[in-house]
Amino acid sequence: MSVEFFVASAIGVLMAAGIYLVLRGRTFPVVLGLAMLSYAINAFLFAMGRLAVNSPPIYSADAPGYTDPLPQALVLTAIVISFGMTAFVVVLALRSYLEIGTDHVDGEPERDEAAARRGDDGA
Amino acid sequence: MNLIMAPILVPAVVAALTVLRISRNTRLGRYLSIGATVLTLASALALFAQASGGAIHTYQLGDWPAPFGIVLVLDRLAALMVLLTSLLALAVLAHAVLTGLDRRGWHFHPLFQFQLLGLNGAFLTGDLFNLFVFFEVLLIASYGLLLHGQGAQRLQAGVQYVVVNLVGSILFLIAVGILYGVTGTLNMADMALRIAQAPAGDQPLIRVGAQLLTAVFALKAALLPLHLWLPRAYSSTSAPVAALFAILTKVGVYSILRVTTLVFGAEAGVVAWAPSGWMLPAALLSLLAGFIGVLAARRLRVLAAFGVIGSTGTLLAAVAPFDRASTVAALYYLPHSVLAGALMFLTADLIGRARAEEDDRLVPGRPFAREGQLSLLFLLAAIALAGLPPLSGFVGKLLILSATAVLPAAPWIWAAILLSTFLAMLGLARAGSVLFWKRAGGEASERPRGKAIPTAPAWGVVVLIGLLTALAGPATRYAEATAGQLFAPQAYIAAVLGIERTAP
């Protein structure tokens, strides 16, 4: 299997998992999903500089070529930002859980699903 | 020349200073913050004077040559946006200080300055990734400001707002990644050149990048399918913060204008004017949805939030054809829509304070203090928001109508704008009559002690709207010159890449 296939499918799987988790109703899966998405993006940005093996990111006279250093700088920035944001969302989610008493993203109290189903059956 | 850095540097330094212990939530912190905002306004005025000459000024950070380093670019549009931000910021800060909002929680002033830093940076940068970074700065500051003053309601809205914007940031990064992968550059001027020469095989990828990027900006601008986060977030935060947020949606509009005319402009081949197909219907729908929301709102702040959606929709209806004449109209309407939205939020806050227990809910209440003055303010805010004569919203709407009359989509645009104006009038008249005419009880409600009702900042915004109306002639000429600059990006590209300097 080629490196390209491996990287591409890794990004795809992370992205799919991230999207699935972000669409959940509770804050914890959503935070995990955001983290997954940011991992996928970091790998994607990194791959945008083309996948080259064994070549230095800065120019040197002996090396046969060099990889693009810019995506690495971008990924570094993106990692810092996404790390900070994840920490912020975790604190925010925790705080809103403690103050509102529900960890639903909408801030609405969770409906009792069993009761809702019974109500549907009755109607 | 180095003055271009000032609107970014001053808030950055003062934000750092106001975090320090001695100036945190003290009088010194307030003075520092107000001083910085005045200083930023002065530099914005100087930059505006510089840019109105027509030359495009650049500043290369660290003296790195343009396609490699980050470059700040000052053209007419950027100068206009920075000036607008500074004017609005001063009014909002004055309101926040006078009502004591900045003492109801920690770190109001640093967050406020970081917000200005992010806004000014986003308007001045000429680099796509740098734009992302400034977006993040202004968003992080806005998360903090949104939650400032606390309360469960804000936390509820806050989680949603943060998650939506984080997903938006992730999409932004994907778009930037795609465009970098295809063109090998992040400098917008350089990218414009490379996209014009891109081989046919790369065109689909560029197209995907362009659409994704515009979708992200549309999310920030709260365009219709992507607007659902706005009413709740804006109506649950404190009013001065929401007034400042009136310009946050315009960052999205600014980015759409900038990126589309510069990078995906007439010379971009297959991707030329890529978003124009879907943006107009979306803009018209959000225009209608916004003013229907005004009609249905049960609180004054919710009404103002829907008004922001509606006025952004009006603005984008003029931007979406990407036609020079309608862009002129959009550029005149843009400052008005920011000021009108902000004025409505400030007025809502003042009315909420004066009415004590009814707050800003649209229910009949008892007579309250300063009713005459507040009703006049509300009337002016309502006229501005609905776009009726004599204020600048009317001039702006007329300009939009006359500029779009020649387009094939004209019947749709006319119908949407006229119908929405009617809806806005209905909604605002209903709100006004409930607030000021219907009475529930006999006695005047006692104003709670310590709750001042400073109307001066709101009147300041009224004066600005009045100036925009009185100076409609010069303002339109400036908008025309700006549109000319936007639709001839060669000068921008030459200024950024220093082609003029090396050619002779």
mmCIF file of N, CA, C and O in Angstrom, chain A residues 15 22 27 30 34 37-38 41-42 44-45 48-50 68 70-71 73-75 77-78 81 85-86 88-89 92-93 95-96 99-100 104-108, chain B residues 68 129 132-133 136 140 143-144 147 150-153 155-156 158-160 162-163 166-167 170-171 173-182 184-186 232:
data_model
loop_
_atom_site.group_PDB
_atom_site.id
_atom_site.type_symbol
_atom_site.label_atom_id
_atom_site.label_comp_id
_atom_site.label_asym_id
_atom_site.label_seq_id
_atom_site.Cartn_x
_atom_site.Cartn_y
_atom_site.Cartn_z
ATOM 1 N N MET A 15 -11.979 12.319 9.495
ATOM 2 C CA MET A 15 -12.983 13.308 9.119
ATOM 3 C C MET A 15 -14.393 12.742 9.337
ATOM 4 O O MET A 15 -15.258 13.409 9.913
ATOM 5 N N VAL A 22 -19.547 15.286 15.836
ATOM 6 C CA VAL A 22 -19.991 16.680 15.982
ATOM 7 C C VAL A 22 -21.514 16.770 15.901
ATOM 8 O O VAL A 22 -22.133 17.629 16.523
ATOM 9 N N THR A 27 -22.436 17.415 24.707
ATOM 10 C CA THR A 27 -21.223 18.185 24.466
ATOM 11 C C THR A 27 -19.967 17.321 24.409
ATOM 12 O O THR A 27 -19.069 17.629 23.638
ATOM 13 N N VAL A 30 -19.336 15.936 21.048
ATOM 14 C CA VAL A 30 -19.083 17.053 20.121
ATOM 15 C C VAL A 30 -17.653 17.556 20.268
ATOM 16 O O VAL A 30 -16.961 17.799 19.275
ATOM 17 N N LEU A 34 -14.801 17.542 17.448
ATOM 18 C CA LEU A 34 -14.014 18.701 17.021
ATOM 19 C C LEU A 34 -12.526 18.367 17.046
ATOM 20 O O LEU A 34 -11.773 18.762 16.149
ATOM 21 N N LEU A 37 -11.775 16.255 14.042
ATOM 22 C CA LEU A 37 -11.751 17.094 12.835
ATOM 23 C C LEU A 37 -10.448 17.870 12.749
ATOM 24 O O LEU A 37 -9.844 17.968 11.687
ATOM 25 N N SER A 38 -9.997 18.396 13.890
ATOM 26 C CA SER A 38 -8.776 19.193 13.803
ATOM 27 C C SER A 38 -7.566 18.300 13.520
ATOM 28 O O SER A 38 -6.646 18.724 12.827
ATOM 29 N N ILE A 41 -7.654 17.797 9.831
ATOM 30 C CA ILE A 41 -7.215 18.994 9.108
ATOM 31 C C ILE A 41 -5.709 19.147 9.178
ATOM 32 O O ILE A 41 -5.060 19.520 8.201
ATOM 33 N N ASN A 42 -5.144 18.842 10.356
ATOM 34 C CA ASN A 42 -3.700 18.977 10.468
ATOM 35 C C ASN A 42 -2.989 18.033 9.510
ATOM 36 O O ASN A 42 -2.048 18.429 8.820
ATOM 37 N N PHE A 44 -4.234 16.844 6.805
ATOM 38 C CA PHE A 44 -4.545 17.301 5.447
ATOM 39 C C PHE A 44 -3.638 18.463 5.038
ATOM 40 O O PHE A 44 -3.046 18.469 3.954
ATOM 41 N N LEU A 45 -3.501 19.447 5.936
ATOM 42 C CA LEU A 45 -2.632 20.590 5.636
ATOM 43 C C LEU A 45 -1.206 20.127 5.401
ATOM 44 O O LEU A 45 -0.528 20.593 4.492
ATOM 45 N N MET A 48 -0.700 18.728 2.093
ATOM 46 C CA MET A 48 -0.816 19.685 0.988
ATOM 47 C C MET A 48 0.543 20.161 0.492
ATOM 48 O O MET A 48 0.663 20.726 -0.583
ATOM 49 N N GLY A 49 1.590 19.957 1.295
ATOM 50 C CA GLY A 49 2.926 20.299 0.828
ATOM 51 C C GLY A 49 3.551 19.163 0.030
ATOM 52 O O GLY A 49 4.746 19.169 -0.207
ATOM 53 N N ARG A 50 2.747 18.203 -0.381
ATOM 54 C CA ARG A 50 3.162 16.986 -1.095
ATOM 55 C C ARG A 50 3.919 16.062 -0.135
ATOM 56 O O ARG A 50 4.642 16.512 0.747
ATOM 57 N N ASP A 68 8.417 21.163 1.060
ATOM 58 C CA ASP A 68 7.868 22.488 1.292
ATOM 59 C C ASP A 68 7.763 22.734 2.800
ATOM 60 O O ASP A 68 7.059 22.014 3.501
ATOM 61 N N LEU A 70 6.476 25.335 4.326
ATOM 62 C CA LEU A 70 5.374 26.195 4.727
ATOM 63 C C LEU A 70 4.217 25.439 5.383
ATOM 64 O O LEU A 70 3.731 25.855 6.444
ATOM 65 N N PRO A 71 3.755 24.284 4.799
ATOM 66 C CA PRO A 71 2.661 23.562 5.460
ATOM 67 C C PRO A 71 3.001 23.178 6.887
ATOM 68 O O PRO A 71 2.115 23.154 7.747
ATOM 69 N N ALA A 73 4.751 24.934 8.961
ATOM 70 C CA ALA A 73 4.505 26.132 9.771
ATOM 71 C C ALA A 73 3.007 26.337 9.964
ATOM 72 O O ALA A 73 2.551 26.675 11.056
ATOM 73 N N LEU A 74 2.248 26.097 8.880
ATOM 74 C CA LEU A 74 0.791 26.262 8.987
ATOM 75 C C LEU A 74 0.219 25.282 9.985
ATOM 76 O O LEU A 74 -0.625 25.632 10.816
ATOM 77 N N VAL A 75 0.673 24.031 9.913
ATOM 78 C CA VAL A 75 0.151 23.005 10.824
ATOM 79 C C VAL A 75 0.472 23.375 12.260
ATOM 80 O O VAL A 75 -0.365 23.231 13.153
ATOM 81 N N THR A 77 0.777 26.352 13.535
ATOM 82 C CA THR A 77 -0.177 27.379 13.949
ATOM 83 C C THR A 77 -1.548 26.777 14.201
ATOM 84 O O THR A 77 -2.202 27.056 15.204
ATOM 85 N N ALA A 78 -1.975 25.912 13.260
ATOM 86 C CA ALA A 78 -3.304 25.319 13.373
ATOM 87 C C ALA A 78 -3.400 24.437 14.618
ATOM 88 O O ALA A 78 -4.435 24.421 15.295
ATOM 89 N N ILE A 81 -3.787 26.717 17.671
ATOM 90 C CA ILE A 81 -5.135 27.287 17.750
ATOM 91 C C ILE A 81 -6.153 26.218 18.138
ATOM 92 O O ILE A 81 -6.965 26.413 19.045
ATOM 93 N N MET A 85 -8.488 26.036 21.445
ATOM 94 C CA MET A 85 -9.938 26.044 21.317
ATOM 95 C C MET A 85 -10.566 24.824 21.966
ATOM 96 O O MET A 85 -11.628 24.913 22.585
ATOM 97 N N THR A 86 -9.903 23.672 21.841
ATOM 98 C CA THR A 86 -10.441 22.469 22.472
ATOM 99 C C THR A 86 -10.492 22.649 23.981
ATOM 100 O O THR A 86 -11.500 22.327 24.626
ATOM 101 N N PHE A 88 -10.735 25.409 25.552
ATOM 102 C CA PHE A 88 -11.801 26.375 25.851
ATOM 103 C C PHE A 88 -13.171 25.712 25.818
ATOM 104 O O PHE A 88 -13.996 25.920 26.712
ATOM 105 N N VAL A 89 -13.404 24.875 24.767
ATOM 106 C CA VAL A 89 -14.720 24.241 24.660
ATOM 107 C C VAL A 89 -14.961 23.293 25.824
ATOM 108 O O VAL A 89 -16.077 23.213 26.349
ATOM 109 N N LEU A 92 -15.886 25.396 28.757
ATOM 110 C CA LEU A 92 -17.207 25.987 28.547
ATOM 111 C C LEU A 92 -18.308 24.942 28.732
ATOM 112 O O LEU A 92 -19.326 25.193 29.382
ATOM 113 N N ALA A 93 -18.066 23.738 28.157
ATOM 114 C CA ALA A 93 -19.066 22.679 28.257
ATOM 115 C C ALA A 93 -19.270 22.273 29.714
ATOM 116 O O ALA A 93 -20.399 22.083 30.177
ATOM 117 N N ARG A 95 -18.673 24.089 32.388
ATOM 118 C CA ARG A 95 -19.316 25.179 33.103
ATOM 119 C C ARG A 95 -20.819 25.209 32.816
ATOM 120 O O ARG A 95 -21.636 25.371 33.725
ATOM 121 N N SER A 96 -21.168 25.028 31.532
ATOM 122 C CA SER A 96 -22.594 25.098 31.224
ATOM 123 C C SER A 96 -23.316 23.878 31.783
ATOM 124 O O SER A 96 -24.476 23.971 32.180
ATOM 125 N N GLU A 99 -23.884 24.771 35.414
ATOM 126 C CA GLU A 99 -24.854 25.847 35.675
ATOM 127 C C GLU A 99 -26.254 25.518 35.201
ATOM 128 O O GLU A 99 -27.231 25.882 35.834
ATOM 129 N N ILE A 100 -26.342 24.861 34.037
ATOM 130 C CA ILE A 100 -27.673 24.600 33.483
ATOM 131 C C ILE A 100 -28.187 23.234 33.910
ATOM 132 O O ILE A 100 -29.389 23.011 33.974
ATOM 133 N N HIS A 104 -26.574 18.871 27.092
ATOM 134 C CA HIS A 104 -27.032 18.923 25.714
ATOM 135 C C HIS A 104 -26.490 20.190 25.048
ATOM 136 O O HIS A 104 -26.424 21.228 25.704
ATOM 137 N N VAL A 105 -26.123 20.079 23.769
ATOM 138 C CA VAL A 105 -25.510 21.231 23.102
ATOM 139 C C VAL A 105 -26.490 22.398 23.022
ATOM 140 O O VAL A 105 -26.117 23.557 23.142
ATOM 141 N N ASP A 106 -27.776 22.092 22.842
ATOM 142 C CA ASP A 106 -28.772 23.146 22.751
ATOM 143 C C ASP A 106 -29.059 23.797 24.098
ATOM 144 O O ASP A 106 -29.723 24.817 24.163
ATOM 145 N N GLY A 107 -28.592 23.172 25.165
ATOM 146 C CA GLY A 107 -28.901 23.674 26.484
ATOM 147 C C GLY A 107 -30.305 23.324 26.923
ATOM 148 O O GLY A 107 -30.774 23.771 27.955
ATOM 149 N N GLU A 108 -31.014 22.506 26.105
ATOM 150 C CA GLU A 108 -32.351 22.082 26.505
ATOM 151 C C GLU A 108 -32.211 20.854 27.396
ATOM 152 O O GLU A 108 -31.350 20.023 27.174
ATOM 153 N N PHE B 68 6.406 35.760 -0.006
ATOM 154 C CA PHE B 68 6.953 34.855 1.010
ATOM 155 C C PHE B 68 6.556 35.285 2.407
ATOM 156 O O PHE B 68 6.211 34.458 3.235
ATOM 157 N N PHE B 129 -3.825 32.800 4.941
ATOM 158 C CA PHE B 129 -3.686 32.101 6.220
ATOM 159 C C PHE B 129 -3.697 33.093 7.375
ATOM 160 O O PHE B 129 -4.240 32.824 8.449
ATOM 161 N N PHE B 132 -7.079 33.789 8.278
ATOM 162 C CA PHE B 132 -7.595 32.746 9.173
ATOM 163 C C PHE B 132 -7.180 33.025 10.609
ATOM 164 O O PHE B 132 -7.994 32.927 11.528
ATOM 165 N N VAL B 133 -5.911 33.400 10.797
ATOM 166 C CA VAL B 133 -5.424 33.634 12.152
ATOM 167 C C VAL B 133 -6.167 34.815 12.794
ATOM 168 O O VAL B 133 -6.599 34.745 13.945
ATOM 169 N N GLU B 136 -9.517 33.817 13.840
ATOM 170 C CA GLU B 136 -9.483 33.092 15.112
ATOM 171 C C GLU B 136 -9.344 34.064 16.272
ATOM 172 O O GLU B 136 -10.010 33.912 17.298
ATOM 173 N N ILE B 140 -12.074 34.198 19.132
ATOM 174 C CA ILE B 140 -11.772 33.848 20.522
ATOM 175 C C ILE B 140 -12.188 34.994 21.441
ATOM 176 O O ILE B 140 -12.814 34.791 22.481
ATOM 177 N N TYR B 143 -15.922 34.966 21.777
ATOM 178 C CA TYR B 143 -16.433 33.956 22.723
ATOM 179 C C TYR B 143 -16.410 34.527 24.134
ATOM 180 O O TYR B 143 -17.362 34.384 24.903
ATOM 181 N N GLY B 144 -15.276 35.160 24.457
ATOM 182 C CA GLY B 144 -15.147 35.721 25.793
ATOM 183 C C GLY B 144 -16.160 36.822 26.045
ATOM 184 O O GLY B 144 -16.795 36.873 27.093
ATOM 185 N N LEU B 147 -19.762 35.652 26.591
ATOM 186 C CA LEU B 147 -20.054 35.084 27.909
ATOM 187 C C LEU B 147 -19.879 36.108 29.020
ATOM 188 O O LEU B 147 -20.204 35.837 30.168
ATOM 189 N N GLN B 150 -21.871 36.749 32.367
ATOM 190 C CA GLN B 150 -22.372 35.429 32.742
ATOM 191 C C GLN B 150 -23.882 35.261 32.726
ATOM 192 O O GLN B 150 -24.598 36.022 32.104
ATOM 193 N N GLY B 151 -24.322 34.208 33.346
ATOM 194 C CA GLY B 151 -25.740 33.858 33.287
ATOM 195 C C GLY B 151 -25.923 32.598 32.464
ATOM 196 O O GLY B 151 -25.211 32.369 31.493
ATOM 197 N N ALA B 152 -26.891 31.773 32.885
ATOM 198 C CA ALA B 152 -27.077 30.463 32.261
ATOM 199 C C ALA B 152 -27.450 30.590 30.786
ATOM 200 O O ALA B 152 -27.010 29.811 29.948
ATOM 201 N N GLN B 153 -28.259 31.621 30.473
ATOM 202 C CA GLN B 153 -28.717 31.780 29.100
ATOM 203 C C GLN B 153 -27.543 31.972 28.146
ATOM 204 O O GLN B 153 -27.511 31.432 27.053
ATOM 205 N N LEU B 155 -24.515 30.941 28.602
ATOM 206 C CA LEU B 155 -23.755 29.699 28.470
ATOM 207 C C LEU B 155 -24.423 28.783 27.456
ATOM 208 O O LEU B 155 -23.755 28.164 26.631
ATOM 209 N N GLN B 156 -25.760 28.712 27.523
ATOM 210 C CA GLN B 156 -26.490 27.894 26.544
ATOM 211 C C GLN B 156 -26.172 28.331 25.128
ATOM 212 O O GLN B 156 -25.824 27.524 24.274
ATOM 213 N N GLY B 158 -23.707 30.174 24.241
ATOM 214 C CA GLY B 158 -22.271 30.176 24.004
ATOM 215 C C GLY B 158 -21.762 28.869 23.444
ATOM 216 O O GLY B 158 -20.973 28.862 22.502
ATOM 217 N N VAL B 159 -22.230 27.742 23.988
ATOM 218 C CA VAL B 159 -21.741 26.445 23.514
ATOM 219 C C VAL B 159 -22.046 26.287 22.033
ATOM 220 O O VAL B 159 -21.171 25.943 21.232
ATOM 221 N N GLN B 160 -23.275 26.585 21.655
ATOM 222 C CA GLN B 160 -23.654 26.490 20.243
ATOM 223 C C GLN B 160 -22.780 27.372 19.364
ATOM 224 O O GLN B 160 -22.256 26.939 18.338
ATOM 225 N N VAL B 162 -19.848 28.669 19.870
ATOM 226 C CA VAL B 162 -18.454 28.255 19.766
ATOM 227 C C VAL B 162 -18.325 27.043 18.853
ATOM 228 O O VAL B 162 -17.453 27.001 17.979
ATOM 229 N N VAL B 163 -19.220 26.061 19.003
ATOM 230 C CA VAL B 163 -19.118 24.852 18.182
ATOM 231 C C VAL B 163 -19.309 25.190 16.705
ATOM 232 O O VAL B 163 -18.531 24.754 15.848
ATOM 233 N N LEU B 166 -16.237 26.876 15.429
ATOM 234 C CA LEU B 166 -15.087 25.981 15.309
ATOM 235 C C LEU B 166 -15.211 25.151 14.041
ATOM 236 O O LEU B 166 -14.229 24.954 13.321
ATOM 237 N N VAL B 167 -16.417 24.664 13.761
ATOM 238 C CA VAL B 167 -16.610 23.910 12.521
ATOM 239 C C VAL B 167 -16.313 24.811 11.320
ATOM 240 O O VAL B 167 -15.665 24.398 10.352
ATOM 241 N N ILE B 170 -12.679 25.053 10.824
ATOM 242 C CA ILE B 170 -12.124 23.838 10.230
ATOM 243 C C ILE B 170 -12.341 23.848 8.713
ATOM 244 O O ILE B 170 -11.428 23.541 7.932
ATOM 245 N N LEU B 171 -13.547 24.278 8.293
ATOM 246 C CA LEU B 171 -13.805 24.379 6.853
ATOM 247 C C LEU B 171 -12.876 25.407 6.206
ATOM 248 O O LEU B 171 -12.389 25.204 5.091
ATOM 249 N N LEU B 173 -9.878 26.129 7.119
ATOM 250 C CA LEU B 173 -8.560 25.516 6.953
ATOM 251 C C LEU B 173 -8.540 24.561 5.769
ATOM 252 O O LEU B 173 -7.553 24.498 5.028
ATOM 253 N N ILE B 174 -9.636 23.796 5.582
ATOM 254 C CA ILE B 174 -9.676 22.887 4.430
ATOM 255 C C ILE B 174 -9.543 23.693 3.144
ATOM 256 O O ILE B 174 -8.751 23.367 2.253
ATOM 257 N N ALA B 175 -10.319 24.806 3.066
ATOM 258 C CA ALA B 175 -10.279 25.625 1.850
ATOM 259 C C ALA B 175 -8.886 26.196 1.628
ATOM 260 O O ALA B 175 -8.352 26.152 0.512
ATOM 261 N N VAL B 176 -8.281 26.714 2.702
ATOM 262 C CA VAL B 176 -6.932 27.273 2.573
ATOM 263 C C VAL B 176 -5.959 26.186 2.131
ATOM 264 O O VAL B 176 -5.114 26.400 1.254
ATOM 265 N N GLY B 177 -6.111 24.977 2.725
ATOM 266 C CA GLY B 177 -5.232 23.868 2.366
ATOM 267 C C GLY B 177 -5.354 23.509 0.901
ATOM 268 O O GLY B 177 -4.344 23.338 0.205
ATOM 269 N N ILE B 178 -6.588 23.415 0.403
ATOM 270 C CA ILE B 178 -6.795 23.065 -1.004
ATOM 271 C C ILE B 178 -6.153 24.122 -1.899
ATOM 272 O O ILE B 178 -5.397 23.803 -2.831
ATOM 273 N N LEU B 179 -6.439 25.379 -1.587
ATOM 274 C CA LEU B 179 -5.922 26.443 -2.453
ATOM 275 C C LEU B 179 -4.399 26.499 -2.393
ATOM 276 O O LEU B 179 -3.729 26.730 -3.402
ATOM 277 N N TYR B 180 -3.840 26.259 -1.210
ATOM 278 C CA TYR B 180 -2.376 26.250 -1.130
ATOM 279 C C TYR B 180 -1.806 25.078 -1.907
ATOM 280 O O TYR B 180 -0.818 25.208 -2.628
ATOM 281 N N GLY B 181 -2.466 23.917 -1.770
ATOM 282 C CA GLY B 181 -1.976 22.733 -2.473
ATOM 283 C C GLY B 181 -1.961 22.936 -3.978
ATOM 284 O O GLY B 181 -1.076 22.443 -4.674
ATOM 285 N N VAL B 182 -2.953 23.657 -4.491
ATOM 286 C CA VAL B 182 -3.034 23.827 -5.945
ATOM 287 C C VAL B 182 -2.135 24.957 -6.434
ATOM 288 O O VAL B 182 -1.429 24.823 -7.424
ATOM 289 N N GLY B 184 0.194 26.806 -4.474
ATOM 290 C CA GLY B 184 1.511 26.922 -3.864
ATOM 291 C C GLY B 184 1.792 28.290 -3.269
ATOM 292 O O GLY B 184 2.946 28.657 -3.079
ATOM 293 N N THR B 185 0.750 29.051 -2.973
ATOM 294 C CA THR B 185 0.971 30.353 -2.356
ATOM 295 C C THR B 185 -0.209 30.685 -1.451
ATOM 296 O O THR B 185 -1.298 30.124 -1.609
ATOM 297 N N LEU B 186 0.026 31.563 -0.480
ATOM 298 C CA LEU B 186 -1.056 31.988 0.401
ATOM 299 C C LEU B 186 -1.331 33.466 0.259
ATOM 300 O O LEU B 186 -2.335 33.966 0.734
ATOM 301 N N ARG B 232 -29.849 33.579 18.527
ATOM 302 C CA ARG B 232 -29.711 33.200 19.915
ATOM 303 C C ARG B 232 -28.449 33.769 20.533
ATOM 304 O O ARG B 232 -28.464 34.298 21.644
#
